[in-house]
mmCIF file with all atom_site columns, C-alpha atoms and ligand atoms in Angstrom:
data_model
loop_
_atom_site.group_PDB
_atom_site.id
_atom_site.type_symbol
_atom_site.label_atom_id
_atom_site.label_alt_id
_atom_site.label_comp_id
_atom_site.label_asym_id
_atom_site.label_entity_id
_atom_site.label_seq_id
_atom_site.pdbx_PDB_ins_code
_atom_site.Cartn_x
_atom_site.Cartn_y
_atom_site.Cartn_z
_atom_site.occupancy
_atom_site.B_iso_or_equiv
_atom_site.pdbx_formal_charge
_atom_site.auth_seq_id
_atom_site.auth_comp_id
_atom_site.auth_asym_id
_atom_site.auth_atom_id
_atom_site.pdbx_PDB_model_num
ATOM   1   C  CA  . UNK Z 1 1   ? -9.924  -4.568  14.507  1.00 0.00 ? 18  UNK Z CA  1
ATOM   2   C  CA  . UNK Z 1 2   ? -6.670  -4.351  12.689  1.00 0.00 ? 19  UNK Z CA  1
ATOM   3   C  CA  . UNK Z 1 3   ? -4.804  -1.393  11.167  1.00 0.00 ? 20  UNK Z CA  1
ATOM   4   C  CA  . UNK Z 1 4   ? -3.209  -1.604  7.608   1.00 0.00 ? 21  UNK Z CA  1
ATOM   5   C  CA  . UNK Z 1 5   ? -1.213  0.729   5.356   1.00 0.00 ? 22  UNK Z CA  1
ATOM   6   C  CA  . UNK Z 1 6   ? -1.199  1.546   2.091   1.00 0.00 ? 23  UNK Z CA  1
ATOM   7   C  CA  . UNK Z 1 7   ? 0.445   4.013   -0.417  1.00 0.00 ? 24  UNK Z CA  1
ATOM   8   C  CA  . UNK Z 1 8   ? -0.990  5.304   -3.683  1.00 0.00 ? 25  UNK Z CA  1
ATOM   9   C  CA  . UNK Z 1 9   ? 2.148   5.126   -5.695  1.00 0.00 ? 26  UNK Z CA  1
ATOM   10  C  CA  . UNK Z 1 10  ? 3.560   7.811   -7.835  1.00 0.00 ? 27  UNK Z CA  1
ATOM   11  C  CA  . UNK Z 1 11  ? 1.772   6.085   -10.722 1.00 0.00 ? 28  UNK Z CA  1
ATOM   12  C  CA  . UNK Z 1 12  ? -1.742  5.620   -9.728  1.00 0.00 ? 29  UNK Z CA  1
ATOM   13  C  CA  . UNK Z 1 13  ? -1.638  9.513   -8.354  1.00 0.00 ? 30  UNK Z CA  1
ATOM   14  C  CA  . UNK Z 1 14  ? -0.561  10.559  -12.094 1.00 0.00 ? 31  UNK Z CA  1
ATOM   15  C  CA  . UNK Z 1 15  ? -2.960  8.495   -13.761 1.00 0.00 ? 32  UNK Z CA  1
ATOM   16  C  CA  . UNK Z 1 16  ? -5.710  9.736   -11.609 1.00 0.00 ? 33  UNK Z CA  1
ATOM   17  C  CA  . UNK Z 1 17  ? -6.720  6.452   -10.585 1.00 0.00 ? 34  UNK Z CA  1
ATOM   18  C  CA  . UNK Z 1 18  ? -6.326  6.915   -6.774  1.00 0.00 ? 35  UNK Z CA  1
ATOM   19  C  CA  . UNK Z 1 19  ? -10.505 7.321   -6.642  1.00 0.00 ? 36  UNK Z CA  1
ATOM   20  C  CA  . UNK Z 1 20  ? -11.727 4.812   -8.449  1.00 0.00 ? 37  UNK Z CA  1
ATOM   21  C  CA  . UNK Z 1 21  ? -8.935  2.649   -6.450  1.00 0.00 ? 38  UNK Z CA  1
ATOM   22  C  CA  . UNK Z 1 22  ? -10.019 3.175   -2.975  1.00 0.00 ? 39  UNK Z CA  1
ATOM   23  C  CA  . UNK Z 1 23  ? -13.500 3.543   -4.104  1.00 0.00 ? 40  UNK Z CA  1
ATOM   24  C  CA  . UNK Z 1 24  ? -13.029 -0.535  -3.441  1.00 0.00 ? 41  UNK Z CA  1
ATOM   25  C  CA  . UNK Z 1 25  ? -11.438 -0.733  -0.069  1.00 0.00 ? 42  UNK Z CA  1
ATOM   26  C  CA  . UNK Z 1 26  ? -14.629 1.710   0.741   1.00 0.00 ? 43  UNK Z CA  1
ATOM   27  C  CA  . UNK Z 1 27  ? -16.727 -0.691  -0.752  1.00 0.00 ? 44  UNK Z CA  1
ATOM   28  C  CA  . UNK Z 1 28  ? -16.022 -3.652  1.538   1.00 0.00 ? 45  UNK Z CA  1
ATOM   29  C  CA  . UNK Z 1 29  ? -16.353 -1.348  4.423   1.00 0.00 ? 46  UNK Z CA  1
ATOM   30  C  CA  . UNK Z 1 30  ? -12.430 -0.486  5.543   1.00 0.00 ? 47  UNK Z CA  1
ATOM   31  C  CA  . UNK Z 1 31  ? -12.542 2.328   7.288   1.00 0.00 ? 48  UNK Z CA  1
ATOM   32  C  CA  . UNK Z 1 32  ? -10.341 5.205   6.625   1.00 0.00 ? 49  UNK Z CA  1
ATOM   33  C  CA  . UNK Z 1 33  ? -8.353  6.812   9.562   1.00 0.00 ? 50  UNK Z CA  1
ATOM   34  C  CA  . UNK Z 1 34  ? -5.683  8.247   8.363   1.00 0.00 ? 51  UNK Z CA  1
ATOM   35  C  CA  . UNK Z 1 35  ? -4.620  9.844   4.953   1.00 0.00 ? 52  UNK Z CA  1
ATOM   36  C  CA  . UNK Z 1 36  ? -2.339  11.997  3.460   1.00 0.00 ? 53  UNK Z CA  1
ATOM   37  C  CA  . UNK Z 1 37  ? -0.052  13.675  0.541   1.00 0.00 ? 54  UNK Z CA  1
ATOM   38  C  CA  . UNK Z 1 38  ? 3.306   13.727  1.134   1.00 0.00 ? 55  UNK Z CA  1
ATOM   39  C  CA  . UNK Z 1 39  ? 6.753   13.313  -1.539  1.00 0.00 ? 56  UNK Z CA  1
ATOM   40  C  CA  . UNK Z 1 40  ? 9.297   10.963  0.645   1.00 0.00 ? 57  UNK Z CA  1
ATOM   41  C  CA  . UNK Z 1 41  ? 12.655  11.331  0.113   1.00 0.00 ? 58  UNK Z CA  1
ATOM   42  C  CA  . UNK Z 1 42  ? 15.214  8.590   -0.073  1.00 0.00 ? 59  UNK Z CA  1
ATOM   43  C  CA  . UNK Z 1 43  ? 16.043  8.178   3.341   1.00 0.00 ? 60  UNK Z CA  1
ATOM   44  C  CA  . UNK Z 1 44  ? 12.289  7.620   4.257   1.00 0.00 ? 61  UNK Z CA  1
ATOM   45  C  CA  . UNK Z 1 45  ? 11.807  5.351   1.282   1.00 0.00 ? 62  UNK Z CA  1
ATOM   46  C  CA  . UNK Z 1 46  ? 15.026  3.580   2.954   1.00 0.00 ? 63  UNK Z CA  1
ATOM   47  C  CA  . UNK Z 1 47  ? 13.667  2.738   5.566   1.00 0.00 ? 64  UNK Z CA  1
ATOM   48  C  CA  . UNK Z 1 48  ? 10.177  1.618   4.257   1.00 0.00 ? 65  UNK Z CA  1
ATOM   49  C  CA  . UNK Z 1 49  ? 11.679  -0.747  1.808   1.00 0.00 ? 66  UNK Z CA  1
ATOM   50  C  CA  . UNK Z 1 50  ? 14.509  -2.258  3.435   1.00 0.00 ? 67  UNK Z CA  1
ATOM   51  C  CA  . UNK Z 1 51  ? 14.122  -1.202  7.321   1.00 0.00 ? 68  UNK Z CA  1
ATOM   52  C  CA  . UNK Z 1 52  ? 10.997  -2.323  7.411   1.00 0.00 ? 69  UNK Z CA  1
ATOM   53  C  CA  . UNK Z 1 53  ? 10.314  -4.673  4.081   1.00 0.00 ? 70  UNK Z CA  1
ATOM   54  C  CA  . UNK Z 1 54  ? 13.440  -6.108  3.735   1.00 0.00 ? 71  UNK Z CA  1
ATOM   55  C  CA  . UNK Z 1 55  ? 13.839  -5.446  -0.093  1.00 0.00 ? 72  UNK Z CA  1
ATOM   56  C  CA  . UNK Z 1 56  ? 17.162  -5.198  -0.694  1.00 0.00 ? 73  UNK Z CA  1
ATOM   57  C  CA  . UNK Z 1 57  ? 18.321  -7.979  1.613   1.00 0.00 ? 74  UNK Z CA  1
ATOM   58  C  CA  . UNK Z 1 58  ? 15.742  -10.273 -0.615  1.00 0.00 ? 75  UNK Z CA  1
ATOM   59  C  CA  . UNK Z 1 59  ? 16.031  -9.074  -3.943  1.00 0.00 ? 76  UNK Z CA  1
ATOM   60  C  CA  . UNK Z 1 60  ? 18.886  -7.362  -4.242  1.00 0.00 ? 77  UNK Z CA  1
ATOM   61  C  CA  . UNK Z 1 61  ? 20.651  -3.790  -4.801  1.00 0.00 ? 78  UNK Z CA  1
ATOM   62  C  CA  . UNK Z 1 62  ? 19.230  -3.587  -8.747  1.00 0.00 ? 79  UNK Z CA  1
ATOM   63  C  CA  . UNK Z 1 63  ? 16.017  -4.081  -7.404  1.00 0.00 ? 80  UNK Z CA  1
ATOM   64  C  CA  . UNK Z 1 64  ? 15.794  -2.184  -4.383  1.00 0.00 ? 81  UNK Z CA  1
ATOM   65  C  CA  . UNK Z 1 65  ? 17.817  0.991   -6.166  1.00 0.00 ? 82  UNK Z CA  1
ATOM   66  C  CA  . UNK Z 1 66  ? 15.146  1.060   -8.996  1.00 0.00 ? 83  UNK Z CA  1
ATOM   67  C  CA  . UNK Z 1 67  ? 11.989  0.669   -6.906  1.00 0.00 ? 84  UNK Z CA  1
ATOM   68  C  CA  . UNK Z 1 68  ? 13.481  4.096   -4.959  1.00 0.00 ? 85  UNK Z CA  1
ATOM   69  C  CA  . UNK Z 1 69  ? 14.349  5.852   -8.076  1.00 0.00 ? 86  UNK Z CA  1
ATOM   70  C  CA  . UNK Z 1 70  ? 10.405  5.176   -8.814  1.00 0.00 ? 87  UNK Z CA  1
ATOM   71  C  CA  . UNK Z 1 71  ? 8.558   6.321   -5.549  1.00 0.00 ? 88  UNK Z CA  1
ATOM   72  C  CA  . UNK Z 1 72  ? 11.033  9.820   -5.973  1.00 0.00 ? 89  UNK Z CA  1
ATOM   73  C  CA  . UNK Z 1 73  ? 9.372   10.198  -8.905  1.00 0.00 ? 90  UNK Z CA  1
ATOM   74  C  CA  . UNK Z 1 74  ? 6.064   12.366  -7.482  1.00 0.00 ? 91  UNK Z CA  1
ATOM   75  C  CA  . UNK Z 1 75  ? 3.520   12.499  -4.534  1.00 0.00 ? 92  UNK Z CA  1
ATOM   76  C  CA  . UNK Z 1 76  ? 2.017   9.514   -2.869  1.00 0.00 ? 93  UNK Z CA  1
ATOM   77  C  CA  . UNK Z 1 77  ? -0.879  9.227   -1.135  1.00 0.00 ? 94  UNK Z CA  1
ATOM   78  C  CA  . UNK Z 1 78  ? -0.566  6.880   2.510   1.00 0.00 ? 95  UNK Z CA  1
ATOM   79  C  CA  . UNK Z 1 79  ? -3.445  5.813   4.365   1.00 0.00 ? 96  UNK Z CA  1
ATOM   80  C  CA  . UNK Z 1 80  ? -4.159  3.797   7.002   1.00 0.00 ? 97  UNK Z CA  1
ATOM   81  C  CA  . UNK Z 1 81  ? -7.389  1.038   6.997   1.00 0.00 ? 98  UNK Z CA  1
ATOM   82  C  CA  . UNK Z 1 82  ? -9.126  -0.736  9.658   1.00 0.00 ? 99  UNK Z CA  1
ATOM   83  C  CA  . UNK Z 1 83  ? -11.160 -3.715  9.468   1.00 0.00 ? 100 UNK Z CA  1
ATOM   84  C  CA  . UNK Z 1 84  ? -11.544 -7.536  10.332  1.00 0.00 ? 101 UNK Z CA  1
ATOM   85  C  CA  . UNK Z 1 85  ? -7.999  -8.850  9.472   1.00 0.00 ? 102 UNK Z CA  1
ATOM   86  C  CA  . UNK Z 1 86  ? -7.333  -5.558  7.437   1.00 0.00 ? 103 UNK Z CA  1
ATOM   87  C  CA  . UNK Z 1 87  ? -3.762  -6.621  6.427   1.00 0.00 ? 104 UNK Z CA  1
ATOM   88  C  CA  . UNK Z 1 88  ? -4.763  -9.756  4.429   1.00 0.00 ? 105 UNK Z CA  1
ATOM   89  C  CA  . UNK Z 1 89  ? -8.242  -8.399  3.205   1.00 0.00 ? 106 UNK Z CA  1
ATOM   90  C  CA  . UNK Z 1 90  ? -6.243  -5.388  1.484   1.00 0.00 ? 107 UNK Z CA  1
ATOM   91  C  CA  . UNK Z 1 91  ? -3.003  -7.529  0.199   1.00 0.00 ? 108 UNK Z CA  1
ATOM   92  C  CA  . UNK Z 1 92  ? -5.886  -9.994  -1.448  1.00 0.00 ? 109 UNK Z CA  1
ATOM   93  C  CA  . UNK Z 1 93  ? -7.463  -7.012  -3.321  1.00 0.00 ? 110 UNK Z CA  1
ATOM   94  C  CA  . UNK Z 1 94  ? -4.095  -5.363  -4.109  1.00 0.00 ? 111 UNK Z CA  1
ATOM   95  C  CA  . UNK Z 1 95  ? -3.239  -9.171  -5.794  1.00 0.00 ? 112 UNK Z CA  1
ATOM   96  C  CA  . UNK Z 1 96  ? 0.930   -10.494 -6.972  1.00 0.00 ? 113 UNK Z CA  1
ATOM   97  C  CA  . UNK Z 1 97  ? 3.522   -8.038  -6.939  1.00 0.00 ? 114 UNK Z CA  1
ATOM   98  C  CA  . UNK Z 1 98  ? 3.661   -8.502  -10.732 1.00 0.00 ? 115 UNK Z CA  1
ATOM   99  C  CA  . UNK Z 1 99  ? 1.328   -6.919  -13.097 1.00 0.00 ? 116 UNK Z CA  1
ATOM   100 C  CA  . UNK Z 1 100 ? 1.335   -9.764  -15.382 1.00 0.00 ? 117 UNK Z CA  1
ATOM   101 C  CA  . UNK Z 1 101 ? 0.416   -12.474 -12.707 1.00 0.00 ? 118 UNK Z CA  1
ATOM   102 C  CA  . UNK Z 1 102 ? -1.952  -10.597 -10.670 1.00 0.00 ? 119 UNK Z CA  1
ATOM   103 C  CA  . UNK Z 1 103 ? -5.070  -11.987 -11.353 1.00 0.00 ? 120 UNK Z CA  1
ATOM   104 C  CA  . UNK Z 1 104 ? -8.516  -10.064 -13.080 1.00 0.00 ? 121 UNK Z CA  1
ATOM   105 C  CA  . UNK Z 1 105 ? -10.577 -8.134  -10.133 1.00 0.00 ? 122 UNK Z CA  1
ATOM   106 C  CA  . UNK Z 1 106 ? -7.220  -7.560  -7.833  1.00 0.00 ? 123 UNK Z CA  1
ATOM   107 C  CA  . UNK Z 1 107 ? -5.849  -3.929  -8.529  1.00 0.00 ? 124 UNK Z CA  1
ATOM   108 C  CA  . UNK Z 1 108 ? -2.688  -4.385  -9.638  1.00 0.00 ? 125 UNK Z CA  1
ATOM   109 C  CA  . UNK Z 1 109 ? -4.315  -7.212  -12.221 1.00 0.00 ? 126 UNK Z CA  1
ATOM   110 C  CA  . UNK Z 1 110 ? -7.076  -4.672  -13.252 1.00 0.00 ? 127 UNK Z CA  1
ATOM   111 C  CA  . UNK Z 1 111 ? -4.781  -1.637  -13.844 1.00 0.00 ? 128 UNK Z CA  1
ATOM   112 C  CA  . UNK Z 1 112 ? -1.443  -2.822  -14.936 1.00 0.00 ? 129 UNK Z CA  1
ATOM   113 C  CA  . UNK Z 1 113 ? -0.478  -5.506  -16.999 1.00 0.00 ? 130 UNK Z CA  1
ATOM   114 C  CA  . UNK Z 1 114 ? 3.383   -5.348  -17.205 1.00 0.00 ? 131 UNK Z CA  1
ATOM   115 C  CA  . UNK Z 1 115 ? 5.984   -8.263  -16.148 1.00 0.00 ? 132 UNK Z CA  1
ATOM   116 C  CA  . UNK Z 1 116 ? 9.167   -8.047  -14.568 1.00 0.00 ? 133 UNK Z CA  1
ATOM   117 C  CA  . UNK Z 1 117 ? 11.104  -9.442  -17.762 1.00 0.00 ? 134 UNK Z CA  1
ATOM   118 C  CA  . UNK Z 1 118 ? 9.427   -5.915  -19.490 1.00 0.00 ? 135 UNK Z CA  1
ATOM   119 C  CA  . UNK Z 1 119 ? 10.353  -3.493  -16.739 1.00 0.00 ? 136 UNK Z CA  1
ATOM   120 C  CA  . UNK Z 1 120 ? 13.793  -4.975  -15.648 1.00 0.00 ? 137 UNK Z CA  1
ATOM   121 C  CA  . UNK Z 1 121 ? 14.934  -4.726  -19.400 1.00 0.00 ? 138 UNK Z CA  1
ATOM   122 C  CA  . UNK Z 1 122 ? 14.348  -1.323  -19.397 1.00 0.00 ? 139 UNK Z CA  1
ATOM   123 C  CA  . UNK Z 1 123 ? 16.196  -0.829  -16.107 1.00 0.00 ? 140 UNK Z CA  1
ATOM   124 C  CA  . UNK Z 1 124 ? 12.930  -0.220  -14.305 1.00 0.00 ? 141 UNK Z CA  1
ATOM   125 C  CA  . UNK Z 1 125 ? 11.081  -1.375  -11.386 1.00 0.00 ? 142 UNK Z CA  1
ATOM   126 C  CA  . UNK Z 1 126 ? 7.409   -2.876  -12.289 1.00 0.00 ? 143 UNK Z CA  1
ATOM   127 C  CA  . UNK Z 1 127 ? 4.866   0.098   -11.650 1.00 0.00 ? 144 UNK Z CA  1
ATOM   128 C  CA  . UNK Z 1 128 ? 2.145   -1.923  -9.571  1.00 0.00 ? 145 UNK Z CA  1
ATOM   129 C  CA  . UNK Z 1 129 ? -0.436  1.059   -8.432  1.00 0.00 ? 146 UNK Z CA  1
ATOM   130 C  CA  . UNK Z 1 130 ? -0.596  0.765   -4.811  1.00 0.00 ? 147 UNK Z CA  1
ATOM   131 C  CA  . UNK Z 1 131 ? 1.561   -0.345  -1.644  1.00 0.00 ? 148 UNK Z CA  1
ATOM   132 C  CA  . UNK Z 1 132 ? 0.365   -2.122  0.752   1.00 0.00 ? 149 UNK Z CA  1
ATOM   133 C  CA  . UNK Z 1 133 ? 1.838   -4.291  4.199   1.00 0.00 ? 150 UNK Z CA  1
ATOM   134 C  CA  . UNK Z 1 134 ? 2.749   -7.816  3.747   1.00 0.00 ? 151 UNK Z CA  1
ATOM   135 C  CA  . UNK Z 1 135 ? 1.749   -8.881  7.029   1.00 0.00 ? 152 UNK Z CA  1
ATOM   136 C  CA  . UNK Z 1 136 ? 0.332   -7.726  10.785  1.00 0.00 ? 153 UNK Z CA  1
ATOM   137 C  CA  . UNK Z 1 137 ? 4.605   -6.702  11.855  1.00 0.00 ? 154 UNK Z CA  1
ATOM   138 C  CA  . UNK Z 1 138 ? 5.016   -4.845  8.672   1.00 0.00 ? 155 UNK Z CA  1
ATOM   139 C  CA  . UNK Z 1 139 ? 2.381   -3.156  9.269   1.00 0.00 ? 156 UNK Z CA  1
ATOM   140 C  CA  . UNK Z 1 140 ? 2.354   -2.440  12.621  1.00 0.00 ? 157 UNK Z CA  1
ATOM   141 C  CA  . UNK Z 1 141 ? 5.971   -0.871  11.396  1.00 0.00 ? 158 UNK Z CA  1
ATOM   142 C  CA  . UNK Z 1 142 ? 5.101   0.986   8.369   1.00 0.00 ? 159 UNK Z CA  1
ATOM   143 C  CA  . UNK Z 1 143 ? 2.105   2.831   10.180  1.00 0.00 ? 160 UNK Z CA  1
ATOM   144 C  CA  . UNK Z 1 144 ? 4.372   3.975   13.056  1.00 0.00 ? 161 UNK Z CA  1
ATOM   145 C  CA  . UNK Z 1 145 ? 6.826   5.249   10.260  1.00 0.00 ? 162 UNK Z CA  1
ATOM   146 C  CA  . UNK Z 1 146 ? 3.934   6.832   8.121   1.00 0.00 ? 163 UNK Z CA  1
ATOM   147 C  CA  . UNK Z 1 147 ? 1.450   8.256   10.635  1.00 0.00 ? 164 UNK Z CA  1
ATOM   148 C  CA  . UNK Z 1 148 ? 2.057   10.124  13.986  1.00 0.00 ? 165 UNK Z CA  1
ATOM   149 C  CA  . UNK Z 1 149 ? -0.876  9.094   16.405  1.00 0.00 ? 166 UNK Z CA  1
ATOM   150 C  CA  . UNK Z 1 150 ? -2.164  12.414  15.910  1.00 0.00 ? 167 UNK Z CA  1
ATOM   151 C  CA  . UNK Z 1 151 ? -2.569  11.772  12.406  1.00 0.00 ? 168 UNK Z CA  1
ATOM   152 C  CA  . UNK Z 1 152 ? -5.228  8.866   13.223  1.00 0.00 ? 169 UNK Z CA  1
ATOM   153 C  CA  . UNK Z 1 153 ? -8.818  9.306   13.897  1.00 0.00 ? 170 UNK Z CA  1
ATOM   154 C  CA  . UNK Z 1 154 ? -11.155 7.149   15.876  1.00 0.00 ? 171 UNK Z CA  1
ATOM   155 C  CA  . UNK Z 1 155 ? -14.811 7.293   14.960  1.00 0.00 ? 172 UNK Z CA  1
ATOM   156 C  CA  . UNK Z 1 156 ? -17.681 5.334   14.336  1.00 0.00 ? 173 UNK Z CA  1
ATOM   157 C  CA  . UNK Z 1 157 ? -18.613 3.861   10.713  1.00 0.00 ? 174 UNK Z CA  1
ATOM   158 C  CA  . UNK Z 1 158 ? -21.780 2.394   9.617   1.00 0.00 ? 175 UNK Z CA  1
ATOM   159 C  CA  . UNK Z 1 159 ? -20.334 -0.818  8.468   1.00 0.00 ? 176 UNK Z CA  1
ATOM   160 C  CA  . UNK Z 1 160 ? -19.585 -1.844  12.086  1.00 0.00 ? 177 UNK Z CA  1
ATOM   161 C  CA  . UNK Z 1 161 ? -22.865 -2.381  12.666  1.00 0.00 ? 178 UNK Z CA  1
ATOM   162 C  CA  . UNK Z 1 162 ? -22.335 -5.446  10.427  1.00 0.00 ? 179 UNK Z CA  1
ATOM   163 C  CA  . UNK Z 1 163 ? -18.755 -6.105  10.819  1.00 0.00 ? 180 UNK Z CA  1
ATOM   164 C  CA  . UNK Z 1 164 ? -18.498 -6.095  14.568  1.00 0.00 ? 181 UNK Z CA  1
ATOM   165 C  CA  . UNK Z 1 165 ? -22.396 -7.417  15.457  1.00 0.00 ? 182 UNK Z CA  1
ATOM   166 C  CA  . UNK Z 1 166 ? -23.161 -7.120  18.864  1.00 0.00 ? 183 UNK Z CA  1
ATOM   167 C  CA  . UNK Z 1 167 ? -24.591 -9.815  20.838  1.00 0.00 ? 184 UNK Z CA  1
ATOM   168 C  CA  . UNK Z 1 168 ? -28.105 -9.228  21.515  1.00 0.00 ? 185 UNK Z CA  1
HETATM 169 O  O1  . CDP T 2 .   ? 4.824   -4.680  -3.027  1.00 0.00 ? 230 CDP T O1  1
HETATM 170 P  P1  . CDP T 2 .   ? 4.936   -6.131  -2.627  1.00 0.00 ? 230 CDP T P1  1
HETATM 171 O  O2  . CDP T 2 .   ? 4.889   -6.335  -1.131  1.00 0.00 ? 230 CDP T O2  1
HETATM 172 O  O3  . CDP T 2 .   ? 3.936   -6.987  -3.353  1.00 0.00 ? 230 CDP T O3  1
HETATM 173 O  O4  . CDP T 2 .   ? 6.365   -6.652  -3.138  1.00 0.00 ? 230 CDP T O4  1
HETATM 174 P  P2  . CDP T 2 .   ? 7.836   -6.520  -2.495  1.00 0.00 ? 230 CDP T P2  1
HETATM 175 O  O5  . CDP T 2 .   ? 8.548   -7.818  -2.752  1.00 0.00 ? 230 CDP T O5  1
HETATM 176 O  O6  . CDP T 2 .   ? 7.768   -6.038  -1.090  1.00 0.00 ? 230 CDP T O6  1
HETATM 177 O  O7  . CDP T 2 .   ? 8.515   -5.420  -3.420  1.00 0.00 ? 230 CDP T O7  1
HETATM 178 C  C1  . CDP T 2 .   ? 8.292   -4.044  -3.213  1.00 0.00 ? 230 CDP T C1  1
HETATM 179 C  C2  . CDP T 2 .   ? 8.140   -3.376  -4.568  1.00 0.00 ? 230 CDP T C2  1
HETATM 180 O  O8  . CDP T 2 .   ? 9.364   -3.465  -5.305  1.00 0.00 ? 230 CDP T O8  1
HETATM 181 C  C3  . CDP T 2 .   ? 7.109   -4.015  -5.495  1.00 0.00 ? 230 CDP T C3  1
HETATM 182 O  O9  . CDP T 2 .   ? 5.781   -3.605  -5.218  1.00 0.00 ? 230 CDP T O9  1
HETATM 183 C  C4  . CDP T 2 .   ? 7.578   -3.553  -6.853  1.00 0.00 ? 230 CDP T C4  1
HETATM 184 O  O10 . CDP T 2 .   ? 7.163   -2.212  -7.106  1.00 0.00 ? 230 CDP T O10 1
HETATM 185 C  C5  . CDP T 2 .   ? 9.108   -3.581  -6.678  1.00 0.00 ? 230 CDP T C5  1
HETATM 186 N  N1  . CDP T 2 .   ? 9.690   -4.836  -7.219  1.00 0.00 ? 230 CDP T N1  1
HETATM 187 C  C6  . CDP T 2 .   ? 10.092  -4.877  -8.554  1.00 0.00 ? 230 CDP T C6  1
HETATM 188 O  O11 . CDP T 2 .   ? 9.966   -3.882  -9.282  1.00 0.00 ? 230 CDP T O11 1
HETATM 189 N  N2  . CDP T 2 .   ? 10.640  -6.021  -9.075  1.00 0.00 ? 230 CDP T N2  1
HETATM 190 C  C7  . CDP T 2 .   ? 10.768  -7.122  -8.322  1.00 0.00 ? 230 CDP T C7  1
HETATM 191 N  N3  . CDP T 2 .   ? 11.301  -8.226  -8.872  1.00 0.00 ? 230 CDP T N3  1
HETATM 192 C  C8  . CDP T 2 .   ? 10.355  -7.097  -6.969  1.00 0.00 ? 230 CDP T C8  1
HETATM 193 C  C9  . CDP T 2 .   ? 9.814   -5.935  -6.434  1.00 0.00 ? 230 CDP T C9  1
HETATM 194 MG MG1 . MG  T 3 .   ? 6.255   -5.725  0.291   1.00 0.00 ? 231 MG  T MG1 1
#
């Protein structure tokens, strides 16, 4: 099983669309074990974008100062998922990093529509609903810099019985 994180951004918590949004990682039968509310400040978000994601180094200060000024905006809401190759089954729901070319049924196609010619010209970064880690070393990162072990719980979910079949 494999661990993943995402983050309910600043503007899926004020639109109120953090439900019907993990409603569909529930639906395929990730399993929550951890979660949280929590308002990050910059030196956090520092570290989660450029420590860990590299953001600055590969788009550059404009970007990475904008996408900052964004998450300081409000609350977020982290969790971590499990599942059968969790990272890629949640970065194929969560679809492009921009609105406009993330495709109908991924979340950031079905709840945001904007590109990055709209946002940048307003001096913004694009508002994309949810974080979540690129690959299995980002994760592995981002959860150790979210979540405390403590934080994590281990129990059983019905789905195993169909995602980890035991032989008989
Ligand atoms: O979030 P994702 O892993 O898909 O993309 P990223 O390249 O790691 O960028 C992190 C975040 O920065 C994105 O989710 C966007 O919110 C923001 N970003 C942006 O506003 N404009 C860009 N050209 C690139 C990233
Ligand atoms: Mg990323």
């Amino acid at each position: 099983m494999e661990r993943t994180l995402i983050v309910f951004k600043p503007d899926s918590v004020q639109r109120g669309i953090v439900g019907e949004v993990l409603t569909r990682f529930e639906r395929v039968g990730l399993k929550i074990v951890g979660t949280k509310m929590l308002q990050p400040d910059y030196d956090h978000y520092h570290q989660h974008y450029e420590g860990i994601g590299t953001l600055k180094t590969r788009k550059g200060d404009e970007i990475f100062e904008s996408q900052l000024k964004s998450m300081l905006v409000g609350p977020v809401i982290a969790m971590v998922l499990e599942g059968v190759d969790a990272v890629e089954t949640v970065r194929k729901m969560v679809g492009s990093t921009e609105p406009k070319s993330a495709l109908p049924g991924t979340i950031r196609g079905d709840y945001a529509h904007v590109s990055y010619g709209a946002a940048n010209a307003s001096g913004k970064s694009v508002s994309n609903i949810i974080h979540a880690s690129a690959d299995a070393n980002e994760a592995e990162q981002e959860i150790a810099h979210w979540f405390s072990e403590s934080e994590m719980y281990d129990y059983e979910a019905v789905h195993e019985k169909f995602t980890q079949p035991k032989n008989s």
